[in-house]
Coordinates of C-alpha atoms in Angstrom, one line a residue:
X1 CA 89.9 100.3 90.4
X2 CA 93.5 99.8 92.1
X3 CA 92.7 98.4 95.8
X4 CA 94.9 99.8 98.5
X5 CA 95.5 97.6 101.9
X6 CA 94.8 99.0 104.9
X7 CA 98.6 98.3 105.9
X8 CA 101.9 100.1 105.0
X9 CA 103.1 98.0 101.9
X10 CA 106.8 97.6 100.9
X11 CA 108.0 98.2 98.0
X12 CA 111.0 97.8 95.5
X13 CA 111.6 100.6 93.1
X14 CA 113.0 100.1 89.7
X15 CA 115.0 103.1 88.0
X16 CA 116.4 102.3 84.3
X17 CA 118.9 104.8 82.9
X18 CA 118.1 105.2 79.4
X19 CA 120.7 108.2 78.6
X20 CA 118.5 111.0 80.8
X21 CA 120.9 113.1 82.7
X22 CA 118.4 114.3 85.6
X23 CA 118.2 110.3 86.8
X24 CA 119.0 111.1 90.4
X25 CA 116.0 113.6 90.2
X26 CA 113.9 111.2 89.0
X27 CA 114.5 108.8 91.8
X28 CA 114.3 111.6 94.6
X29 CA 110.3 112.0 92.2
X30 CA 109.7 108.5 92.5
X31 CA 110.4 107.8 96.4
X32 CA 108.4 111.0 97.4
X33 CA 105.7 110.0 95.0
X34 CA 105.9 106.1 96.7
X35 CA 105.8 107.6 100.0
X36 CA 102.9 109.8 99.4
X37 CA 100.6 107.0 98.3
X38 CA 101.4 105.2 101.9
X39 CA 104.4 102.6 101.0
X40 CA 107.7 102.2 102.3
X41 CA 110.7 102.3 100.1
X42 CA 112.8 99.0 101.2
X43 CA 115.1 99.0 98.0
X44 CA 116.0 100.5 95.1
X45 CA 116.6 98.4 91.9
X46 CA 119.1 100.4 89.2
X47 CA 120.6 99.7 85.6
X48 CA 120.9 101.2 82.3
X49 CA 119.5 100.3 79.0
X50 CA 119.7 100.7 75.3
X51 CA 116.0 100.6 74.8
X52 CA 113.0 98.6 76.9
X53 CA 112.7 94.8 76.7
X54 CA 109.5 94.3 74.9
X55 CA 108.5 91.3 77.5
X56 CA 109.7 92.3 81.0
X57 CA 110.7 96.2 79.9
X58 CA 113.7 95.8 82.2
X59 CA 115.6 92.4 81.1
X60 CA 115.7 88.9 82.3
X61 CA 118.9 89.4 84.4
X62 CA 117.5 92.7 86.1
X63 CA 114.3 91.4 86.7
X64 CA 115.9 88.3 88.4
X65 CA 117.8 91.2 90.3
X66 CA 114.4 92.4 91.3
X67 CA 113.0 89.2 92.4
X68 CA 115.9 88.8 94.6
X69 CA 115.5 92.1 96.4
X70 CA 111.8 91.1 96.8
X71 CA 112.5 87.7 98.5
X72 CA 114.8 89.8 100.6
X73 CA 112.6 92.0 102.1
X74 CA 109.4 90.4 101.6
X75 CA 107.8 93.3 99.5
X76 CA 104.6 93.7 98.6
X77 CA 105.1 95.7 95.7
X78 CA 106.9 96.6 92.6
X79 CA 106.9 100.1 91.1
X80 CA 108.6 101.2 87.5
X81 CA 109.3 104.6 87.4
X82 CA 108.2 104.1 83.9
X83 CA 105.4 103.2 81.7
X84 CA 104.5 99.3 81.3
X85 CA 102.4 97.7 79.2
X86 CA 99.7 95.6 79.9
X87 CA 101.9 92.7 78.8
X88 CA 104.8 94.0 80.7
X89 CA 102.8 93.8 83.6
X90 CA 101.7 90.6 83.2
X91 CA 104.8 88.7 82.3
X92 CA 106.4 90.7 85.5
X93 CA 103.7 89.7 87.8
X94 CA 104.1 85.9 87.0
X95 CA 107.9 86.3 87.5
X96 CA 108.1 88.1 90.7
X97 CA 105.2 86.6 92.0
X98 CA 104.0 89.8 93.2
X99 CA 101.9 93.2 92.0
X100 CA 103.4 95.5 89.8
X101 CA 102.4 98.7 88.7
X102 CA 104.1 101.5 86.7
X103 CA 104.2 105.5 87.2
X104 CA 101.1 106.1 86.0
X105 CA 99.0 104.0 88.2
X106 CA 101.2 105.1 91.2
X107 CA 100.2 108.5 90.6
X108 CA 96.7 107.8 89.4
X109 CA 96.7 106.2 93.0
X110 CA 97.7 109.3 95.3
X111 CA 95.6 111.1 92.9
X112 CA 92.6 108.4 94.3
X113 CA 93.7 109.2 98.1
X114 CA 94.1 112.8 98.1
X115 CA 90.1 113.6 96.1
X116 CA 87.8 115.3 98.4
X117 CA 85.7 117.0 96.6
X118 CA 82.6 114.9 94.8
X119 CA 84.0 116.7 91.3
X120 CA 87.6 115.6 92.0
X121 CA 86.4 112.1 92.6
X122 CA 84.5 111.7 89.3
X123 CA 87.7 112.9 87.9
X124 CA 89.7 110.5 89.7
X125 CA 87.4 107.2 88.6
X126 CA 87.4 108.6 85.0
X127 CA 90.9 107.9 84.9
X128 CA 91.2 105.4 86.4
X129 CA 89.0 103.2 84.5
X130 CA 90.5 104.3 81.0
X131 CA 94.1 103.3 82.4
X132 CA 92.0 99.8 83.8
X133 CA 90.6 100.0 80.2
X134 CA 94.2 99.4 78.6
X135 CA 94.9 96.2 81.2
X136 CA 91.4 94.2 80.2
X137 CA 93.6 92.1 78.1
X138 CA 93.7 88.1 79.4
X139 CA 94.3 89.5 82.5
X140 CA 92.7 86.1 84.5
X141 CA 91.6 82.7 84.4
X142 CA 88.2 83.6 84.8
X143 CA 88.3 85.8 81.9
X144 CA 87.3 83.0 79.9
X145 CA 84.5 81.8 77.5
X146 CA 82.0 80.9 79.4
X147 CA 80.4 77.3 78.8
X148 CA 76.6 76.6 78.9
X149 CA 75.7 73.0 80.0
X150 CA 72.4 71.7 78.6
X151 CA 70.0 74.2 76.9
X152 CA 73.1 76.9 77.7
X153 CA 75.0 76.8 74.9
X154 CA 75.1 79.6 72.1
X155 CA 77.4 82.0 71.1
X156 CA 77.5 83.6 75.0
X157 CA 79.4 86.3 75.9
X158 CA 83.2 86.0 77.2
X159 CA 83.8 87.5 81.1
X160 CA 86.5 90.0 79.5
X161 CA 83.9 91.2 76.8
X162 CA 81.2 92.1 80.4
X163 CA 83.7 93.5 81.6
X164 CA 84.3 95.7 79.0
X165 CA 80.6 96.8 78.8
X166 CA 80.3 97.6 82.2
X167 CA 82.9 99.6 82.2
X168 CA 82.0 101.6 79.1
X169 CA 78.7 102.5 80.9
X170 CA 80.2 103.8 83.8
X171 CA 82.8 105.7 81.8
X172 CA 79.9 107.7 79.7
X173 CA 78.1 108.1 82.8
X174 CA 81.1 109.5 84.7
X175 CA 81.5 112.2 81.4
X176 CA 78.2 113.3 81.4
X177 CA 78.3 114.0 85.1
X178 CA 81.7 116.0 84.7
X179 CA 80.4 117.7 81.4
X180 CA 77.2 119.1 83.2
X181 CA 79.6 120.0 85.7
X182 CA 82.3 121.9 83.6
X183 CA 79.4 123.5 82.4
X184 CA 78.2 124.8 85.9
X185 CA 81.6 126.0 85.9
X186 CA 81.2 127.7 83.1
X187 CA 78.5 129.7 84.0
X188 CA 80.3 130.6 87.1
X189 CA 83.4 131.8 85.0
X190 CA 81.2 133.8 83.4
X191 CA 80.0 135.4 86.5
X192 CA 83.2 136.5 87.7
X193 CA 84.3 137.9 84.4
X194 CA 81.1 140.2 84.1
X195 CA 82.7 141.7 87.4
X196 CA 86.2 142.8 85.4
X197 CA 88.4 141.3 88.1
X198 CA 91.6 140.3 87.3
X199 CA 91.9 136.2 87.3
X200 CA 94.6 134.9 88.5
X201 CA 95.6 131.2 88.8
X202 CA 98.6 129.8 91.1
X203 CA 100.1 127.0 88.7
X204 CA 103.6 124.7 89.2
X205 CA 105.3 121.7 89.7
X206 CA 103.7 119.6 92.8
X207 CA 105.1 120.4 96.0
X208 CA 106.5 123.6 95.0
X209 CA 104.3 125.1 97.4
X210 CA 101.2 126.9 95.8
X211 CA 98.6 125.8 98.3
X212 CA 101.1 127.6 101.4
X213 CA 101.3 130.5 99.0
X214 CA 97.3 130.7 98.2
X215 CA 97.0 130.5 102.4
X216 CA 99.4 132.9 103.2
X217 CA 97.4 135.5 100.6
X218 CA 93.7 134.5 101.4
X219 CA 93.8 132.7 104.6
X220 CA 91.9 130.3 103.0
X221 CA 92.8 127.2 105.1
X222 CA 93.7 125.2 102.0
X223 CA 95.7 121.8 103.1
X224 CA 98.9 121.9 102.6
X225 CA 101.7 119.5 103.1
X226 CA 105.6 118.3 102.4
X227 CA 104.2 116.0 99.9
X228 CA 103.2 115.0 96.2
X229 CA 100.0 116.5 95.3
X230 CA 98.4 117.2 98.9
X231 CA 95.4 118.7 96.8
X232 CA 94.2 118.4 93.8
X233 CA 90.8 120.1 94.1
X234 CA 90.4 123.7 92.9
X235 CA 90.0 126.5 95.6
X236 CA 89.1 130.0 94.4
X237 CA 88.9 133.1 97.1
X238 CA 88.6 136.9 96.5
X239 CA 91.9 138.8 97.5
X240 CA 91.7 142.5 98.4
X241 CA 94.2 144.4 97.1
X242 CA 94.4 148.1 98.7
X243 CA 95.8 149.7 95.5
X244 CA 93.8 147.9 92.8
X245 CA 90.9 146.4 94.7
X246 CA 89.9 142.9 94.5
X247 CA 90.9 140.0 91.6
X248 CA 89.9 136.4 92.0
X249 CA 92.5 133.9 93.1
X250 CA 92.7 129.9 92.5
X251 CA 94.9 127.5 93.6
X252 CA 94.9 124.2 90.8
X253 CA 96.3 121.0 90.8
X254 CA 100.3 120.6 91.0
X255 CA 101.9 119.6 87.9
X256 CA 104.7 116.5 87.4
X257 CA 106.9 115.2 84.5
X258 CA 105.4 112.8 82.3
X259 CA 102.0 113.8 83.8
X260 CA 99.7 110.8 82.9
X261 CA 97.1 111.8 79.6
X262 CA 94.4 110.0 80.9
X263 CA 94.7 112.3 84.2
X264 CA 94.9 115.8 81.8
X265 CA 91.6 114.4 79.9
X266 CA 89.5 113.6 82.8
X267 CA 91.1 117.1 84.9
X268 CA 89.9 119.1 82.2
X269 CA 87.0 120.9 83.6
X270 CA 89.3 121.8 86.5
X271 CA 92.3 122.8 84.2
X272 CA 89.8 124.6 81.9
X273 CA 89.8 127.8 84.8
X274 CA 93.7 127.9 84.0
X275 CA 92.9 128.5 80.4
X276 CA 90.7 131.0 80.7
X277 CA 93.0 133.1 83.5
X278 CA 94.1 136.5 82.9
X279 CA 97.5 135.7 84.5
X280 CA 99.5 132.5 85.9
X281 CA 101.1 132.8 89.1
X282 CA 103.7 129.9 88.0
X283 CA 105.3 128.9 91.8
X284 CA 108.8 127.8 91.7
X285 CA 110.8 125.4 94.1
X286 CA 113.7 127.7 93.7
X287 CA 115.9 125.5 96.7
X288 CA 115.3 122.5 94.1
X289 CA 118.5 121.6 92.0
X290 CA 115.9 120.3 89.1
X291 CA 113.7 123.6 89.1
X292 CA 114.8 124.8 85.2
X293 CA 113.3 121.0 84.5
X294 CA 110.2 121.3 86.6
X295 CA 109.3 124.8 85.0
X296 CA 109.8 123.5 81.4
X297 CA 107.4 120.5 82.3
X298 CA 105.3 122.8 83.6
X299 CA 105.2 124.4 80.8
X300 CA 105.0 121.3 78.4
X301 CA 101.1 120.7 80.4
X302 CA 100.4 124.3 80.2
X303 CA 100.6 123.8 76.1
X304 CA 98.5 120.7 76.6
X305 CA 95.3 122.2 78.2
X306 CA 95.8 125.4 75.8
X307 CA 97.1 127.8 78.1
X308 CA 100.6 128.8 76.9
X309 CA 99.7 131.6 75.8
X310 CA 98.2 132.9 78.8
X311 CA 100.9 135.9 80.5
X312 CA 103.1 134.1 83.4
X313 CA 104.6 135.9 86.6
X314 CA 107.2 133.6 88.2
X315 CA 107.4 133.2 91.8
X316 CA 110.0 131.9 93.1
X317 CA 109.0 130.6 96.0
X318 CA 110.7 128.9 99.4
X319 CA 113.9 131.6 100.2
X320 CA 114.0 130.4 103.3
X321 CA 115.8 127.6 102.3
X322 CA 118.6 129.1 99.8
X323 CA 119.0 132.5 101.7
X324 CA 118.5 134.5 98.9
X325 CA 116.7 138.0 99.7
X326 CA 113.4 138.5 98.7
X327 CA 113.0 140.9 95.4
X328 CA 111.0 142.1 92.5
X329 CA 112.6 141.6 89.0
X330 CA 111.3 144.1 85.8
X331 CA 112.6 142.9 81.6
X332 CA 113.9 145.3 79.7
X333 CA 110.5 147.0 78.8
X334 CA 110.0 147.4 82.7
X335 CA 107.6 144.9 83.1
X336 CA 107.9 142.5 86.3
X337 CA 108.4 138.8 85.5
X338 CA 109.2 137.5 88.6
X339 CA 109.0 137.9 92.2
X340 CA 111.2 136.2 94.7
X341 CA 109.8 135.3 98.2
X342 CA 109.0 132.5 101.1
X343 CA 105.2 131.6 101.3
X344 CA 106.4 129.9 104.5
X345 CA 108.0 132.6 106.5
X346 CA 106.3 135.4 104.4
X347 CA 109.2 137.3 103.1
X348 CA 108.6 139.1 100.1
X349 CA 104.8 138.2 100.3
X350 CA 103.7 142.5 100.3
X351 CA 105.9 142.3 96.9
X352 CA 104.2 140.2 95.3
X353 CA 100.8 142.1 96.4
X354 CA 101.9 145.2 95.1
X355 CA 103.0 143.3 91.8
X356 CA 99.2 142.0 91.5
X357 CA 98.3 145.7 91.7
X358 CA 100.0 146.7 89.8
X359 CA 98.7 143.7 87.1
X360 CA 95.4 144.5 88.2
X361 CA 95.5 148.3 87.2
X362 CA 96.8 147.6 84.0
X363 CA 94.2 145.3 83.4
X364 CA 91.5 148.1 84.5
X365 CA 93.5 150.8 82.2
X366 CA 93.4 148.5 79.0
X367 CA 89.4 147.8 79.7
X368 CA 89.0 151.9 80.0
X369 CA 90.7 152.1 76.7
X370 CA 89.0 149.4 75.3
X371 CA 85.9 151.0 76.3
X372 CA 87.1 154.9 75.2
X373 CA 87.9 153.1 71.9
X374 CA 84.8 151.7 71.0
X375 CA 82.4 154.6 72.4
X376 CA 84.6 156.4 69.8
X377 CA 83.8 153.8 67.3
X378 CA 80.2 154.0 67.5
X379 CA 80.1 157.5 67.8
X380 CA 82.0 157.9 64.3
X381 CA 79.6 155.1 62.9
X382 CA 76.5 157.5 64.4
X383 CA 77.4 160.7 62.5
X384 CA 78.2 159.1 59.7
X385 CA 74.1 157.7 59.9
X386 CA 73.9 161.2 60.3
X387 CA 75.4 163.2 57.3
X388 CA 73.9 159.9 55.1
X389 CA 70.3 160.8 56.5
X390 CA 71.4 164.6 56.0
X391 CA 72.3 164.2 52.6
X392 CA 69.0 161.8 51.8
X393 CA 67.0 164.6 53.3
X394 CA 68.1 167.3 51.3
X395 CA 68.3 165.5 48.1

């Protein structure tokens, strides 16, 4: 598990250029993303590349670059915006003589400091310990064979190998715990669905501000902040909807580029209810220059868990910052796809109400029909049992 001192760390990020044109993007990403776990940034470490070095991922002239900034300003830390290998790590560490982690075990750690719920811790520790998995590779000195003195020696059992089958136990404990939970969760799905309600799940890029949006609708109190994933546990109220009635709201997890794998398997019982929706409220940073980006990645994890196919309404949220005016937009068949407002300052916010009406009556027509259809059905089938008993009679 990835240890986090109690003071502010320093740190040196490092930003390769491999031909991607949203690079400034990704840096603005990756010093949000540092500040939210609790460092400082003290420098910034840039070049471009071909392709990664297989030892040091960034080159032994740029990692000498790196271990300059770090004698400079006495850092802590070294974060990649980028995915190392355990060897990369490694050989890194010994050069720079300090840690080093990569994207993923950055995010895995904000991801550790922002759980709250017992659910979203589970989730959390699953996670990590696959990614710790991958690094239980030579790792230290003490992760040798162990030697027996007299009446000791036999075949033994290496530290790295106990290591290993410790944490396999936790890891198919921690399952089982989150299976009997997404199971709970299951019935609970069930529940709401008996009711008819429409289900509607706020989805979008972290920090686009879905948890401000789900408060300003349900006064739910959720915590929400200027910062990379402020929550990641699920929150689901009942909104009351003067036109349609109520439908069942949840605010989910915010979604990033290059989302680490291990965090999609071990969220999956919380992404599951995103699924299953009948809608996706997908919240867009519409004063961000990299939004088209962000709503495609969002997109790419949406495929992932199984839920691109589940109908979207765009909101594009925070107006108050490009001064745009708030505004309902219908396709070509008349249908609304997207819904421009400010969570914050709640322009545009009885729009979107009247738009989830609006979904939510459709949803009770088609359920009318679908019932109208199948009485139908089974009243054809019953006089058909009819003239057949008829005919059997009279025969």
């Amino acid at each position: 598990m990835v240890e986090r001192a109690i003071a502010e760390e320093r740190a040196v990020i490092v930003q390769l250029d491999f031909g991607r044109e949203d690079l400034a993007e990704q840096l603005a990403e990756v010093r949000l993303l540092t500040r939210s776990a609790g460092a400082v940034v003290c420098a910034v470490v840039q070049g471009r590349r071909h392709s990664p070095d297989a030892a040091t991922y960034a080159g032994k002239g740029k990692v000498e670059e790196v271990a300059a900034e770090v004698a400079a300003h006495a850092a802590d830390l070294v974060i990649f915006n980028h995915e190392l290998s355990a060897g990369q790590e490694r050989n890194l560490e010994r050069t720079l003589q300090c840690r080093v982690i990569d994207r993923t075990s950055l995010i895995l750690d904000i991801f550790a400091q922002r759980a709250q719920s017992s659910e979203g811790k589970l989730q959390v520790e699953l996670a990590q310990l696959e990614h710790l998995a991958t690094r239980l590779v030579r790792g230290w000195t003490h992760l040798e064979r162990q030697k027996g003195g007299i009446g000791l020696r036999g075949p033994g059992e290496t530290q790295l190998e106990t290591d290993r089958r410790l944490l396999g136990i936790r890891v198919k404990l921690l399952r089982e715990r989150l299976a009997r939970l997404e199971r709970q969760r299951g019935v609970q799905r069930k529940a709401r669905g008996r009711g008819e309600l429409l289900n509607v799940s706020l989805v979008g890029y972290t920090n686009a501000g879905k948890s401000t949006l789900f408060n300003a609708l349900t006064h739910a109190g959720v915590f929400a902040a200027d910062q990379l994933f402020a929550t990641l546990d699920t929150t689901t109220r009942k909104l009351w909807l003067a036109e349609a009635g109520h439908i069942v709201l949840s605010d989910t997890v915010g979604f990033i580029r290059d989302l680490p794998h291990s965090l999609v398997a071990a969220f999956h019982a919380t992404l599951e209810a995103t699924a299953e929706a009948d809608l996706l409220l997908h919240v867009v940073d519409s004063a961000s220059p990299a939004r088209d980006d962000q709503i495609a990645d969002v997109n790419k994890v949406l495929a992932e868990i199984g839920a691109a196919d589940v109908p979207q309404l765009t909101v594009q949220n925070k107006l108050d910052l490009t001064g745009l005016p708030p505004a309902v937009e219908r396709d070509e068949y008349g249908r609304i796809w997207r819904v421009r407002l400010s969570a914050v300052s709640g322009d545009g916010l009885p729009l979107l109400r009247e738009a989830l009406a609006e979904l939510a009556l459709a949803k009770t027509r088609d359920l009318q029909e679908l019932r109208d259809s199948r009485a139908r059905t089974a009243g054809a089938a019953a006089q058909d049992v009819d003239r057949i008993l008829d005919s059997d009679g009279s025969s």
